[in-house]
PDB file of C-alpha atoms and ligand atoms in Angstrom:
ATOM      1  CA  UNK D   1      -0.203  -0.160  -0.149  1.00  0.00           C
ATOM      2  CA  UNK D   2       1.244   3.448  -0.761  1.00  0.00           C
ATOM      3  CA  UNK D   3      -0.304   5.873   1.673  1.00  0.00           C
ATOM      4  CA  UNK D   4      -0.640   9.388   1.449  1.00  0.00           C
ATOM      5  CA  UNK D   5      -1.356  11.410   4.678  1.00  0.00           C
ATOM      6  CA  UNK D   6      -2.846  14.808   4.522  1.00  0.00           C
ATOM      7  CA  UNK D   7      -3.175  16.813   7.483  1.00  0.00           C
ATOM      8  CA  UNK D   8      -3.270  20.753   9.041  1.00  0.00           C
ATOM      9  CA  UNK D   9      -2.246  20.466  12.395  1.00  0.00           C
ATOM     10  CA  UNK D  10      -0.242  19.152  15.225  1.00  0.00           C
ATOM     11  CA  UNK D  11       0.051  15.960  13.732  1.00  0.00           C
ATOM     12  CA  UNK D  12      -0.123  13.078  16.371  1.00  0.00           C
ATOM     13  CA  UNK D  13      -2.088  10.855  14.446  1.00  0.00           C
ATOM     14  CA  UNK D  14       0.342  11.213  11.627  1.00  0.00           C
ATOM     15  CA  UNK D  15       2.914  10.303  13.756  1.00  0.00           C
ATOM     16  CA  UNK D  16       1.184   7.238  15.472  1.00  0.00           C
ATOM     17  CA  UNK D  17       0.500   6.226  11.849  1.00  0.00           C
ATOM     18  CA  UNK D  18       4.440   6.602  11.010  1.00  0.00           C
ATOM     19  CA  UNK D  19       5.335   5.051  13.992  1.00  0.00           C
ATOM     20  CA  UNK D  20       3.328   1.902  13.164  1.00  0.00           C
ATOM     21  CA  UNK D  21       4.882   1.876   9.804  1.00  0.00           C
ATOM     22  CA  UNK D  22       8.495   1.992  11.210  1.00  0.00           C
ATOM     23  CA  UNK D  23       7.568  -0.911  13.502  1.00  0.00           C
ATOM     24  CA  UNK D  24       6.073  -3.034  10.971  1.00  0.00           C
ATOM     25  CA  UNK D  25       2.472  -2.922  12.285  1.00  0.00           C
ATOM     26  CA  UNK D  26       1.351  -1.403   9.401  1.00  0.00           C
ATOM     27  CA  UNK D  27       2.710  -2.582   5.932  1.00  0.00           C
ATOM     28  CA  UNK D  28       2.581   0.385   4.114  1.00  0.00           C
ATOM     29  CA  UNK D  29       4.982   3.165   2.235  1.00  0.00           C
ATOM     30  CA  UNK D  30       4.336   6.844   2.975  1.00  0.00           C
ATOM     31  CA  UNK D  31       5.876   8.220  -0.226  1.00  0.00           C
ATOM     32  CA  UNK D  32       4.123  11.825   0.534  1.00  0.00           C
ATOM     33  CA  UNK D  33       2.328  13.987   2.942  1.00  0.00           C
ATOM     34  CA  UNK D  34       0.354  16.912   2.263  1.00  0.00           C
ATOM     35  CA  UNK D  35      -0.125  19.782   4.527  1.00  0.00           C
ATOM     36  CA  UNK D  36      -2.488  22.927   3.984  1.00  0.00           C
ATOM     37  CA  UNK D  37      -1.031  24.853   6.689  1.00  0.00           C
ATOM     38  CA  UNK D  38       2.283  26.951   6.960  1.00  0.00           C
ATOM     39  CA  UNK D  39       3.632  26.014  10.226  1.00  0.00           C
ATOM     40  CA  UNK D  40       1.548  22.973  11.192  1.00  0.00           C
ATOM     41  CA  UNK D  41       3.234  20.681  13.471  1.00  0.00           C
ATOM     42  CA  UNK D  42       2.731  17.906  11.186  1.00  0.00           C
ATOM     43  CA  UNK D  43       5.389  19.680   8.816  1.00  0.00           C
ATOM     44  CA  UNK D  44       8.310  18.608  11.993  1.00  0.00           C
ATOM     45  CA  UNK D  45       6.769  15.137  12.286  1.00  0.00           C
ATOM     46  CA  UNK D  46       7.068  14.214   8.546  1.00  0.00           C
ATOM     47  CA  UNK D  47      10.686  15.648   8.879  1.00  0.00           C
ATOM     48  CA  UNK D  48      11.584  13.476  11.921  1.00  0.00           C
ATOM     49  CA  UNK D  49      10.282  10.438   9.823  1.00  0.00           C
ATOM     50  CA  UNK D  50      11.908  11.758   6.509  1.00  0.00           C
ATOM     51  CA  UNK D  51       8.532  11.873   4.545  1.00  0.00           C
ATOM     52  CA  UNK D  52       8.778  14.317   2.033  1.00  0.00           C
ATOM     53  CA  UNK D  53       6.474  17.259   2.701  1.00  0.00           C
ATOM     54  CA  UNK D  54       4.144  19.224   0.258  1.00  0.00           C
ATOM     55  CA  UNK D  55       2.748  22.413   1.669  1.00  0.00           C
ATOM     56  CA  UNK D  56       0.117  23.244  -0.722  1.00  0.00           C
ATOM     57  CA  UNK D  57      -1.814  26.459   0.862  1.00  0.00           C
ATOM     58  CA  UNK D  58      -5.161  28.065  -0.458  1.00  0.00           C
ATOM     59  CA  UNK D  59      -3.435  31.395  -0.866  1.00  0.00           C
ATOM     60  CA  UNK D  60      -0.927  30.563  -3.549  1.00  0.00           C
ATOM     61  CA  UNK D  61      -3.913  29.035  -5.718  1.00  0.00           C
ATOM     62  CA  UNK D  62      -6.631  31.173  -7.546  1.00  0.00           C
ATOM     63  CA  UNK D  63      -9.553  28.506  -6.373  1.00  0.00           C
ATOM     64  CA  UNK D  64      -9.987  25.824  -3.957  1.00  0.00           C
ATOM     65  CA  UNK D  65     -10.520  23.357  -7.007  1.00  0.00           C
ATOM     66  CA  UNK D  66      -6.770  24.447  -8.130  1.00  0.00           C
ATOM     67  CA  UNK D  67      -5.228  24.145  -5.073  1.00  0.00           C
ATOM     68  CA  UNK D  68      -7.108  20.291  -4.702  1.00  0.00           C
ATOM     69  CA  UNK D  69      -5.612  19.826  -8.685  1.00  0.00           C
ATOM     70  CA  UNK D  70      -2.222  20.258  -7.083  1.00  0.00           C
ATOM     71  CA  UNK D  71      -2.721  18.160  -4.274  1.00  0.00           C
ATOM     72  CA  UNK D  72      -3.938  15.351  -6.778  1.00  0.00           C
ATOM     73  CA  UNK D  73      -1.304  15.960  -8.859  1.00  0.00           C
ATOM     74  CA  UNK D  74       1.446  15.551  -6.080  1.00  0.00           C
ATOM     75  CA  UNK D  75      -0.038  12.236  -4.888  1.00  0.00           C
ATOM     76  CA  UNK D  76      -0.420  10.827  -8.100  1.00  0.00           C
ATOM     77  CA  UNK D  77       3.199  11.387  -9.222  1.00  0.00           C
ATOM     78  CA  UNK D  78       3.922   9.763  -5.887  1.00  0.00           C
ATOM     79  CA  UNK D  79       1.792   6.612  -6.797  1.00  0.00           C
ATOM     80  CA  UNK D  80      -0.278   7.073  -3.685  1.00  0.00           C
ATOM     81  CA  UNK D  81      -3.176   4.221  -3.642  1.00  0.00           C
ATOM     82  CA  UNK D  82      -4.654   5.286  -0.354  1.00  0.00           C
ATOM     83  CA  UNK D  83      -4.712   8.507   1.912  1.00  0.00           C
ATOM     84  CA  UNK D  84      -5.238   8.919   5.412  1.00  0.00           C
ATOM     85  CA  UNK D  85      -6.273  11.968   6.360  1.00  0.00           C
ATOM     86  CA  UNK D  86      -4.961  12.967   9.894  1.00  0.00           C
ATOM     87  CA  UNK D  87      -6.857  16.214  11.242  1.00  0.00           C
ATOM     88  CA  UNK D  88      -7.365  17.758   7.628  1.00  0.00           C
ATOM     89  CA  UNK D  89      -9.347  20.603   7.450  1.00  0.00           C
ATOM     90  CA  UNK D  90     -10.543  20.938   3.963  1.00  0.00           C
ATOM     91  CA  UNK D  91     -13.308  19.561   1.991  1.00  0.00           C
ATOM     92  CA  UNK D  92     -12.853  17.674  -0.950  1.00  0.00           C
ATOM     93  CA  UNK D  93     -14.254  18.729  -4.299  1.00  0.00           C
ATOM     94  CA  UNK D  94     -15.676  15.258  -6.126  1.00  0.00           C
ATOM     95  CA  UNK D  95     -12.980  15.031  -8.780  1.00  0.00           C
ATOM     96  CA  UNK D  96     -10.426  14.324  -5.682  1.00  0.00           C
ATOM     97  CA  UNK D  97     -12.742  11.474  -4.249  1.00  0.00           C
ATOM     98  CA  UNK D  98     -13.281  10.254  -7.439  1.00  0.00           C
ATOM     99  CA  UNK D  99      -9.711   9.615  -8.040  1.00  0.00           C
ATOM    100  CA  UNK D 100      -9.630   7.439  -4.877  1.00  0.00           C
ATOM    101  CA  UNK D 101     -12.799   5.405  -4.726  1.00  0.00           C
ATOM    102  CA  UNK D 102     -13.005   4.088  -1.508  1.00  0.00           C
ATOM    103  CA  UNK D 103      -9.407   4.814  -0.455  1.00  0.00           C
ATOM    104  CA  UNK D 104      -9.620   7.735   1.557  1.00  0.00           C
ATOM    105  CA  UNK D 105      -9.895   7.628   5.456  1.00  0.00           C
ATOM    106  CA  UNK D 106     -10.667   9.860   8.248  1.00  0.00           C
ATOM    107  CA  UNK D 107     -10.532   9.947  11.529  1.00  0.00           C
ATOM    108  CA  UNK D 108     -12.779  11.657  13.870  1.00  0.00           C
ATOM    109  CA  UNK D 109     -12.977  12.446  17.328  1.00  0.00           C
ATOM    110  CA  UNK D 110     -16.720  11.115  17.937  1.00  0.00           C
ATOM    111  CA  UNK D 111     -18.563   8.295  17.633  1.00  0.00           C
ATOM    112  CA  UNK D 112     -20.373   9.170  14.358  1.00  0.00           C
ATOM    113  CA  UNK D 113     -22.909   9.593  13.401  1.00  0.00           C
ATOM    114  CA  UNK D 114     -23.248  11.762  16.432  1.00  0.00           C
ATOM    115  CA  UNK D 115     -21.199  15.134  16.409  1.00  0.00           C
ATOM    116  CA  UNK D 116     -20.234  15.263  12.901  1.00  0.00           C
ATOM    117  CA  UNK D 117     -19.658  18.014  10.622  1.00  0.00           C
ATOM    118  CA  UNK D 118     -17.072  19.949  12.657  1.00  0.00           C
ATOM    119  CA  UNK D 119     -13.171  19.922  13.399  1.00  0.00           C
ATOM    120  CA  UNK D 120     -11.552  19.441  16.866  1.00  0.00           C
ATOM    121  CA  UNK D 121     -12.257  20.276  19.347  1.00  0.00           C
ATOM    122  CA  UNK D 122     -15.608  21.306  18.344  1.00  0.00           C
ATOM    123  CA  UNK D 123     -17.054  17.299  18.738  1.00  0.00           C
ATOM    124  CA  UNK D 124     -15.616  16.458  21.814  1.00  0.00           C
ATOM    125  CA  UNK D 125     -16.910  19.993  23.268  1.00  0.00           C
ATOM    126  CA  UNK D 126     -20.364  19.105  21.749  1.00  0.00           C
ATOM    127  CA  UNK D 127     -20.371  15.562  23.366  1.00  0.00           C
ATOM    128  CA  UNK D 128     -19.470  17.269  26.758  1.00  0.00           C
ATOM    129  CA  UNK D 129     -22.468  19.708  26.246  1.00  0.00           C
ATOM    130  CA  UNK D 130     -24.915  17.103  25.147  1.00  0.00           C
ATOM    131  CA  UNK D 131     -24.015  15.266  28.654  1.00  0.00           C
ATOM    132  CA  UNK D 132     -23.411  11.690  26.530  1.00  0.00           C
ATOM    133  CA  UNK D 133     -21.881   9.181  29.085  1.00  0.00           C
ATOM    134  CA  UNK D 134     -19.764   7.312  25.894  1.00  0.00           C
ATOM    135  CA  UNK D 135     -17.793   9.146  23.383  1.00  0.00           C
ATOM    136  CA  UNK D 136     -15.081   8.063  21.279  1.00  0.00           C
ATOM    137  CA  UNK D 137     -13.352   8.027  17.792  1.00  0.00           C
ATOM    138  CA  UNK D 138     -14.549   6.792  14.109  1.00  0.00           C
ATOM    139  CA  UNK D 139     -12.332   5.979  11.150  1.00  0.00           C
ATOM    140  CA  UNK D 140     -14.568   5.971   8.081  1.00  0.00           C
ATOM    141  CA  UNK D 141     -14.440   6.276   4.603  1.00  0.00           C
ATOM    142  CA  UNK D 142     -14.531   9.847   3.193  1.00  0.00           C
ATOM    143  CA  UNK D 143     -17.263  10.759   0.590  1.00  0.00           C
ATOM    144  CA  UNK D 144     -19.047  13.682  -0.385  1.00  0.00           C
ATOM    145  CA  UNK D 145     -21.309  14.058   2.549  1.00  0.00           C
ATOM    146  CA  UNK D 146     -18.891  15.137   5.439  1.00  0.00           C
ATOM    147  CA  UNK D 147     -18.244  12.564   8.053  1.00  0.00           C
ATOM    148  CA  UNK D 148     -21.065  10.403   6.909  1.00  0.00           C
ATOM    149  CA  UNK D 149     -19.091   7.825   4.616  1.00  0.00           C
ATOM    150  CA  UNK D 150     -18.840   4.144   5.862  1.00  0.00           C
ATOM    151  CA  UNK D 151     -17.639   3.537   9.162  1.00  0.00           C
ATOM    152  CA  UNK D 152     -14.712   1.303   9.440  1.00  0.00           C
ATOM    153  CA  UNK D 153     -13.648   1.171  13.006  1.00  0.00           C
ATOM    154  CA  UNK D 154     -14.824   2.931  16.233  1.00  0.00           C
ATOM    155  CA  UNK D 155     -13.384   2.819  19.750  1.00  0.00           C
ATOM    156  CA  UNK D 156     -15.328   4.156  22.865  1.00  0.00           C
ATOM    157  CA  UNK D 157     -14.256   5.868  26.068  1.00  0.00           C
ATOM    158  CA  UNK D 158     -16.067   6.908  29.099  1.00  0.00           C
ATOM    159  CA  UNK D 159     -17.299  10.670  29.441  1.00  0.00           C
ATOM    160  CA  UNK D 160     -16.368  11.168  33.214  1.00  0.00           C
ATOM    161  CA  UNK D 161     -18.231  13.807  35.144  1.00  0.00           C
ATOM    162  CA  UNK D 162     -15.405  15.821  36.032  1.00  0.00           C
ATOM    163  CA  UNK D 163     -14.014  15.932  32.058  1.00  0.00           C
ATOM    164  CA  UNK D 164     -12.950  19.084  30.279  1.00  0.00           C
ATOM    165  CA  UNK D 165     -12.746  19.260  26.692  1.00  0.00           C
ATOM    166  CA  UNK D 166      -8.808  18.880  27.188  1.00  0.00           C
ATOM    167  CA  UNK D 167      -9.283  15.560  29.054  1.00  0.00           C
ATOM    168  CA  UNK D 168     -11.932  14.085  27.026  1.00  0.00           C
ATOM    169  CA  UNK D 169      -9.918  14.715  23.738  1.00  0.00           C
ATOM    170  CA  UNK D 170      -6.801  13.579  25.122  1.00  0.00           C
ATOM    171  CA  UNK D 171      -8.486  10.328  26.231  1.00  0.00           C
ATOM    172  CA  UNK D 172     -10.204   9.885  22.889  1.00  0.00           C
ATOM    173  CA  UNK D 173      -6.798  10.521  21.219  1.00  0.00           C
ATOM    174  CA  UNK D 174      -5.308   7.834  22.800  1.00  0.00           C
ATOM    175  CA  UNK D 175      -7.580   5.699  21.232  1.00  0.00           C
ATOM    176  CA  UNK D 176      -7.322   7.522  17.749  1.00  0.00           C
ATOM    177  CA  UNK D 177      -3.845   6.416  17.661  1.00  0.00           C
ATOM    178  CA  UNK D 178      -4.643   2.849  18.521  1.00  0.00           C
ATOM    179  CA  UNK D 179      -7.383   2.156  15.906  1.00  0.00           C
ATOM    180  CA  UNK D 180      -6.461   4.271  13.150  1.00  0.00           C
ATOM    181  CA  UNK D 181      -3.007   2.335  12.214  1.00  0.00           C
ATOM    182  CA  UNK D 182      -4.772  -0.678  12.707  1.00  0.00           C
ATOM    183  CA  UNK D 183      -7.470   0.049  10.187  1.00  0.00           C
ATOM    184  CA  UNK D 184      -5.083   1.286   7.958  1.00  0.00           C
ATOM    185  CA  UNK D 185      -3.389  -2.229   8.076  1.00  0.00           C
ATOM    186  CA  UNK D 186      -7.016  -4.191   7.172  1.00  0.00           C
ATOM    187  CA  UNK D 187      -6.835  -1.697   4.128  1.00  0.00           C
ATOM    188  CA  UNK D 188      -3.333  -3.123   3.220  1.00  0.00           C
ATOM    189  CA  UNK D 189      -4.641  -6.528   3.579  1.00  0.00           C
ATOM    190  CA  UNK D 190      -7.420  -6.067   1.387  1.00  0.00           C
ATOM    191  CA  UNK D 191      -9.763  -7.008   4.324  1.00  0.00           C
ATOM    192  CA  UNK D 192     -11.995  -4.177   3.425  1.00  0.00           C
ATOM    193  CA  UNK D 193     -15.154  -4.047   0.923  1.00  0.00           C
ATOM    194  CA  UNK D 194     -18.032  -1.718   0.924  1.00  0.00           C
ATOM    195  CA  UNK D 195     -21.428  -3.390   0.322  1.00  0.00           C
ATOM    196  CA  UNK D 196     -24.537  -1.240   0.080  1.00  0.00           C
ATOM    197  CA  UNK D 197     -22.563   1.498   1.632  1.00  0.00           C
ATOM    198  CA  UNK D 198     -21.369  -0.184   4.365  1.00  0.00           C
ATOM    199  CA  UNK D 199     -17.682  -1.528   5.257  1.00  0.00           C
ATOM    200  CA  UNK D 200     -17.336  -4.893   5.841  1.00  0.00           C
ATOM    201  CA  UNK D 201     -13.871  -6.112   7.223  1.00  0.00           C
ATOM    202  CA  UNK D 202     -13.428  -9.826   6.499  1.00  0.00           C
ATOM    203  CA  UNK D 203     -12.944 -11.512   8.822  1.00  0.00           C
ATOM    204  CA  UNK D 204     -14.899  -9.607  10.947  1.00  0.00           C
ATOM    205  CA  UNK D 205     -13.527  -7.826  13.964  1.00  0.00           C
ATOM    206  CA  UNK D 206     -15.888  -7.676  16.674  1.00  0.00           C
ATOM    207  CA  UNK D 207     -13.682  -5.228  19.257  1.00  0.00           C
ATOM    208  CA  UNK D 208     -11.401  -2.761  17.679  1.00  0.00           C
TER     209      UNK D 208
HETATM  210  C1  GAR K 301      -7.664  14.808  15.932  1.00  0.00           C
HETATM  211  O1  GAR K 301      -8.548  14.548  17.119  1.00  0.00           O
HETATM  212  C2  GAR K 301      -8.627  14.070  14.545  1.00  0.00           C
HETATM  213  O2  GAR K 301      -9.504  13.202  15.227  1.00  0.00           O
HETATM  214  C3  GAR K 301      -9.501  15.285  14.853  1.00  0.00           C
HETATM  215  O3  GAR K 301      -8.266  16.378  14.604  1.00  0.00           O
HETATM  216  C4  GAR K 301      -7.223  15.913  15.812  1.00  0.00           C
HETATM  217  C5  GAR K 301      -6.413  15.957  15.044  1.00  0.00           C
HETATM  218  O4  GAR K 301      -4.880  15.991  15.623  1.00  0.00           O
HETATM  219  N1  GAR K 301     -10.189  15.323  13.113  1.00  0.00           N
HETATM  220  C6  GAR K 301     -11.156  15.965  12.995  1.00  0.00           C
HETATM  221  O5  GAR K 301     -11.785  16.856  13.925  1.00  0.00           O
HETATM  222  C7  GAR K 301     -11.748  15.591  11.343  1.00  0.00           C
HETATM  223  N2  GAR K 301     -13.086  16.227  11.578  1.00  0.00           N
HETATM  224  P1  GAR K 301      -3.699  15.380  15.219  1.00  0.00           P
HETATM  225  O6  GAR K 301      -3.026  16.661  14.531  1.00  0.00           O
HETATM  226  O7  GAR K 301      -3.013  15.591  16.335  1.00  0.00           O
HETATM  227  O8  GAR K 301      -3.689  14.000  14.790  1.00  0.00           O
END
């Protein structure tokens, strides 16, 4: 599997993925990391792991479409076949999604379909505000409907009465770092199929 990572922030999920690759828990090559925010911590992560980073910011392009065309070009030049969004802030144009059918994954810090459609720390804050007793994270395939694509893996955490957004986010993040490399390995192993909009892992996984 030739995995491209796309990220906009501090890069802890990118680091977890690259550590899994280094340790052989994730059988993938990572030929490119695309970042759309200058100064993002994830650029340092790419450097630490010797992964070529491409900074492709909106301001350098006349339109979002032109920016995404450049992202696509970079990833295709590196023969990327699977993409892991790791805290990536942009929403894709259809042409980008169509270039990687059922091969763009995202991690989201809530138990989807609850609390989708926003970026961290909003999902965690919304979960706290709603008073839910369980939260967690979801790895899903990216489709045109934001945070609504087929669910591949989830992990839950208990919400504690004294949780703040930060403590809850930190507990969820530990689970993100655990399940994202694991779910990506299922793709590397060819274990995931999408049937009638549902992601099926074969053989099935009962607890992520
Ligand atoms: C993670 O919590 C990830 O789940 C979230 O952004 C954070 C990125 O952290 N993603 C979203 O909110 C997507 N809607 P990181 O840069 O340390 O990986």
